[in-house]
Short mmCIF file of C-alpha atoms in Angstrom, two decimals:
data_model
loop_
_atom_site.label_atom_id
_atom_site.label_comp_id
_atom_site.label_asym_id
_atom_site.label_seq_id
_atom_site.Cartn_x
_atom_site.Cartn_y
_atom_site.Cartn_z
CA MET A 7 -57.82 93.36 -107.15
CA ALA A 8 -55.82 95.34 -105.24
CA ILE A 9 -55.64 97.76 -102.51
CA ASP A 10 -57.68 101.14 -103.13
CA GLU A 11 -55.90 103.77 -101.87
CA THR A 12 -58.57 105.96 -102.05
CA ILE A 13 -59.37 104.86 -98.65
CA ASP A 14 -57.70 104.76 -95.48
CA PHE A 15 -56.22 102.37 -94.12
CA LEU A 16 -58.19 101.36 -90.58
CA PRO A 17 -55.99 99.54 -88.19
CA LEU A 18 -57.41 96.31 -86.57
CA ASN A 19 -57.00 95.23 -82.87
CA ILE A 20 -55.21 91.40 -83.61
CA ALA A 21 -54.58 88.83 -80.90
CA ILE A 22 -51.86 86.13 -81.34
CA LEU A 23 -51.75 82.70 -79.56
CA THR A 24 -49.33 80.03 -80.02
CA LEU A 25 -50.00 76.64 -78.96
CA SER A 26 -46.67 74.84 -77.90
CA ASP A 27 -45.91 72.31 -75.31
CA THR A 28 -42.01 73.49 -75.85
CA ARG A 29 -42.08 76.93 -77.58
CA THR A 30 -41.29 79.94 -75.36
CA PHE A 31 -41.91 83.40 -76.76
CA ASP A 32 -37.72 83.49 -77.04
CA THR A 33 -38.36 80.10 -79.21
CA ASP A 34 -41.84 81.25 -80.65
CA LYS A 35 -40.98 81.89 -84.49
CA SER A 36 -43.99 81.24 -86.13
CA GLY A 37 -45.85 83.67 -83.35
CA GLN A 38 -43.45 86.16 -84.03
CA ILE A 39 -43.50 86.11 -87.43
CA LEU A 40 -47.39 87.06 -87.11
CA VAL A 41 -46.88 90.10 -84.79
CA ASP A 42 -43.78 91.42 -87.17
CA ARG A 43 -46.20 90.86 -90.30
CA LEU A 44 -49.26 92.23 -88.44
CA SER A 45 -46.89 95.34 -86.96
CA GLU A 46 -45.39 96.27 -90.34
CA ALA A 47 -48.94 96.20 -91.89
CA GLY A 48 -50.02 98.74 -89.19
CA HIS A 49 -52.38 96.76 -87.61
CA ASN A 50 -51.83 96.77 -83.49
CA LEU A 51 -50.67 94.06 -81.69
CA SER A 52 -54.09 93.66 -78.50
CA ASP A 53 -52.40 90.62 -77.21
CA ARG A 54 -50.11 87.60 -77.15
CA ALA A 55 -49.87 84.14 -75.47
CA ILE A 56 -48.55 80.61 -75.71
CA ILE A 57 -50.41 77.92 -74.26
CA LYS A 58 -50.09 73.91 -74.30
CA ASP A 59 -51.84 71.66 -76.28
CA ASP A 60 -54.35 71.49 -73.72
CA LYS A 61 -58.15 71.41 -74.01
CA ASP A 62 -58.97 73.98 -71.74
CA ASP A 63 -56.17 75.98 -71.56
CA LEU A 64 -57.53 76.65 -75.19
CA ARG A 65 -60.86 77.50 -73.97
CA GLU A 66 -60.11 79.51 -71.43
CA GLN A 67 -57.57 81.66 -73.83
CA LEU A 68 -60.46 82.19 -77.08
CA GLN A 69 -63.06 82.37 -74.37
CA LYS A 70 -61.18 85.90 -73.00
CA TRP A 71 -60.65 86.88 -75.65
CA ILE A 72 -63.66 86.12 -77.91
CA MET A 73 -65.33 88.05 -75.13
CA ASP A 74 -63.00 91.40 -75.46
CA ASP A 75 -64.79 93.59 -77.72
CA ASP A 76 -61.52 95.08 -78.14
CA ILE A 77 -59.77 92.14 -80.06
CA GLN A 78 -61.39 92.04 -83.66
CA VAL A 79 -59.61 88.95 -84.86
CA ILE A 80 -57.39 86.25 -83.53
CA ILE A 81 -54.79 84.35 -85.00
CA SER A 82 -53.48 81.33 -83.70
CA THR A 83 -50.30 78.73 -84.52
CA GLY A 84 -49.96 74.98 -84.16
CA GLY A 85 -52.23 72.56 -83.21
CA THR A 86 -53.94 71.30 -86.88
CA GLY A 87 -52.10 69.07 -87.43
CA LEU A 88 -52.90 64.64 -86.93
CA THR A 89 -51.46 63.88 -83.97
CA GLY A 90 -53.02 63.02 -80.88
CA ARG A 91 -52.42 66.31 -79.30
CA ASP A 92 -53.32 68.87 -82.47
CA ILE A 93 -57.03 69.86 -80.64
CA THR A 94 -56.96 73.47 -82.38
CA PRO A 95 -59.87 73.18 -85.17
CA GLU A 96 -62.34 70.58 -82.82
CA ILE A 97 -62.35 73.37 -80.13
CA PHE A 98 -62.22 76.98 -82.40
CA HIS A 99 -65.08 74.61 -84.31
CA GLU A 100 -66.40 75.18 -80.66
CA PHE A 101 -66.88 78.82 -80.81
CA TYR A 102 -67.38 79.15 -84.41
CA GLU A 103 -71.32 81.32 -84.77
CA LYS A 104 -70.37 81.03 -88.92
CA GLU A 105 -67.17 78.93 -90.19
CA ILE A 106 -65.03 80.50 -93.41
CA GLU A 107 -64.98 77.06 -94.91
CA GLY A 108 -63.03 79.18 -97.86
CA PHE A 109 -60.24 80.04 -95.10
CA GLY A 110 -59.06 76.27 -95.17
CA GLU A 111 -59.78 75.68 -98.58
CA TYR A 112 -57.88 78.33 -99.60
CA PHE A 113 -55.01 78.08 -97.46
CA ARG A 114 -54.44 74.46 -98.55
CA TYR A 115 -54.85 75.71 -102.26
CA ILE A 116 -52.01 78.08 -102.10
CA SER A 117 -49.36 75.14 -99.76
CA MET A 118 -49.74 73.42 -103.21
CA SER A 119 -47.66 74.75 -104.61
CA ILE A 120 -45.32 75.29 -102.24
CA ILE A 121 -45.06 71.95 -100.18
CA GLY A 122 -47.51 69.76 -102.82
CA THR A 123 -49.84 66.70 -101.54
CA SER A 124 -48.42 67.56 -97.97
CA THR A 125 -50.53 69.81 -97.55
CA ILE A 126 -53.25 67.77 -96.97
CA GLN A 127 -52.10 66.87 -93.70
CA SER A 128 -53.08 71.20 -92.74
CA ARG A 129 -56.63 71.08 -91.21
CA ALA A 130 -56.07 75.16 -91.44
CA THR A 131 -59.90 76.88 -90.75
CA GLY A 132 -61.39 80.22 -89.60
CA GLY A 133 -64.72 81.07 -87.79
CA VAL A 134 -66.31 83.41 -86.51
CA ALA A 135 -67.95 83.97 -82.86
CA ASN A 136 -69.25 87.04 -80.98
CA GLY A 137 -67.74 89.52 -83.69
CA THR A 138 -65.02 88.66 -83.58
CA TYR A 139 -62.47 86.72 -86.18
CA MET A 140 -60.81 82.98 -85.29
CA PHE A 141 -58.08 81.87 -87.69
CA ALA A 142 -56.02 78.37 -86.88
CA VAL A 143 -52.88 78.07 -89.63
CA PRO A 144 -49.91 75.75 -88.91
CA GLY A 145 -47.58 76.28 -86.79
CA SER A 146 -44.08 76.05 -89.06
CA PRO A 147 -43.24 79.83 -89.44
CA GLY A 148 -43.15 78.93 -93.81
CA ALA A 149 -47.24 78.36 -93.04
CA CYS A 150 -47.51 81.56 -90.68
CA LYS A 151 -45.41 83.77 -93.63
CA ASP A 152 -47.67 82.56 -96.45
CA ALA A 153 -50.86 82.35 -94.80
CA TRP A 154 -50.02 86.63 -93.95
CA LYS A 155 -48.81 87.20 -97.48
CA HIS A 156 -51.62 84.90 -99.07
CA ILE A 157 -54.40 85.94 -97.00
CA PHE A 158 -54.53 88.37 -94.19
CA SER A 159 -51.46 90.91 -95.81
CA GLU A 160 -55.51 91.40 -97.85
CA GLN A 161 -58.40 90.42 -96.36
CA LEU A 162 -57.73 91.95 -93.53
CA ASP A 163 -56.96 95.40 -95.09
CA ILE A 164 -60.02 97.31 -95.45
CA ARG A 165 -58.72 98.67 -98.65
CA PHE A 166 -58.66 95.89 -100.88
CA ARG A 167 -60.70 95.34 -103.61
CA PRO A 168 -63.20 93.73 -104.34
CA CYS A 169 -63.95 92.73 -101.17
CA ASN A 170 -62.31 91.59 -97.65
CA PHE A 171 -62.83 90.46 -93.64
CA ALA A 172 -62.21 93.82 -91.92
CA GLU A 173 -65.02 95.98 -93.86
CA MET A 174 -67.80 93.61 -92.60
CA ILE A 175 -66.28 93.71 -88.73
CA PRO A 176 -69.03 96.69 -87.79
CA ARG A 177 -71.72 93.97 -89.46
CA LEU A 178 -70.78 90.85 -87.89
CA LYS A 179 -73.10 90.96 -85.09
CA GLU A 180 -76.23 91.73 -86.86
CA ALA A 181 -79.15 89.61 -85.87
#
């Protein structure tokens, strides 16, 4: 498992979404971490939004980005917990054509060594809709750092071997 330096890096177009009733662009540490990490890796920030924990607002934002052929990846932060306002996984599942079950499983596996059994409260999820990858991670800065360091940095890099999400993008809409 390593980066194959004989392959040219391919920047992906990534949209970052924060779900929060209180955060602004000035106070959104988690969203900013994801923006910083994707930029440092050489990817393109296609769009960024902060919306309230509202089902209709989330559906509208996801629909807009999923239908935008220039956006290849959506990463959201927040709304993955257990409270009544945490609605992200339910709405993401409405859009999935295929769920990536291993994403949430691996995120919780990584988190186990960092936060222990508290990881079972995470409902991180991933899937594909209209050829767009969709990932939802918890709203804490630590969760965003961990997801980028241990999953996204490798799986969104076309050079990562033995395989990665990036190399499958051209085939996601195959019939």
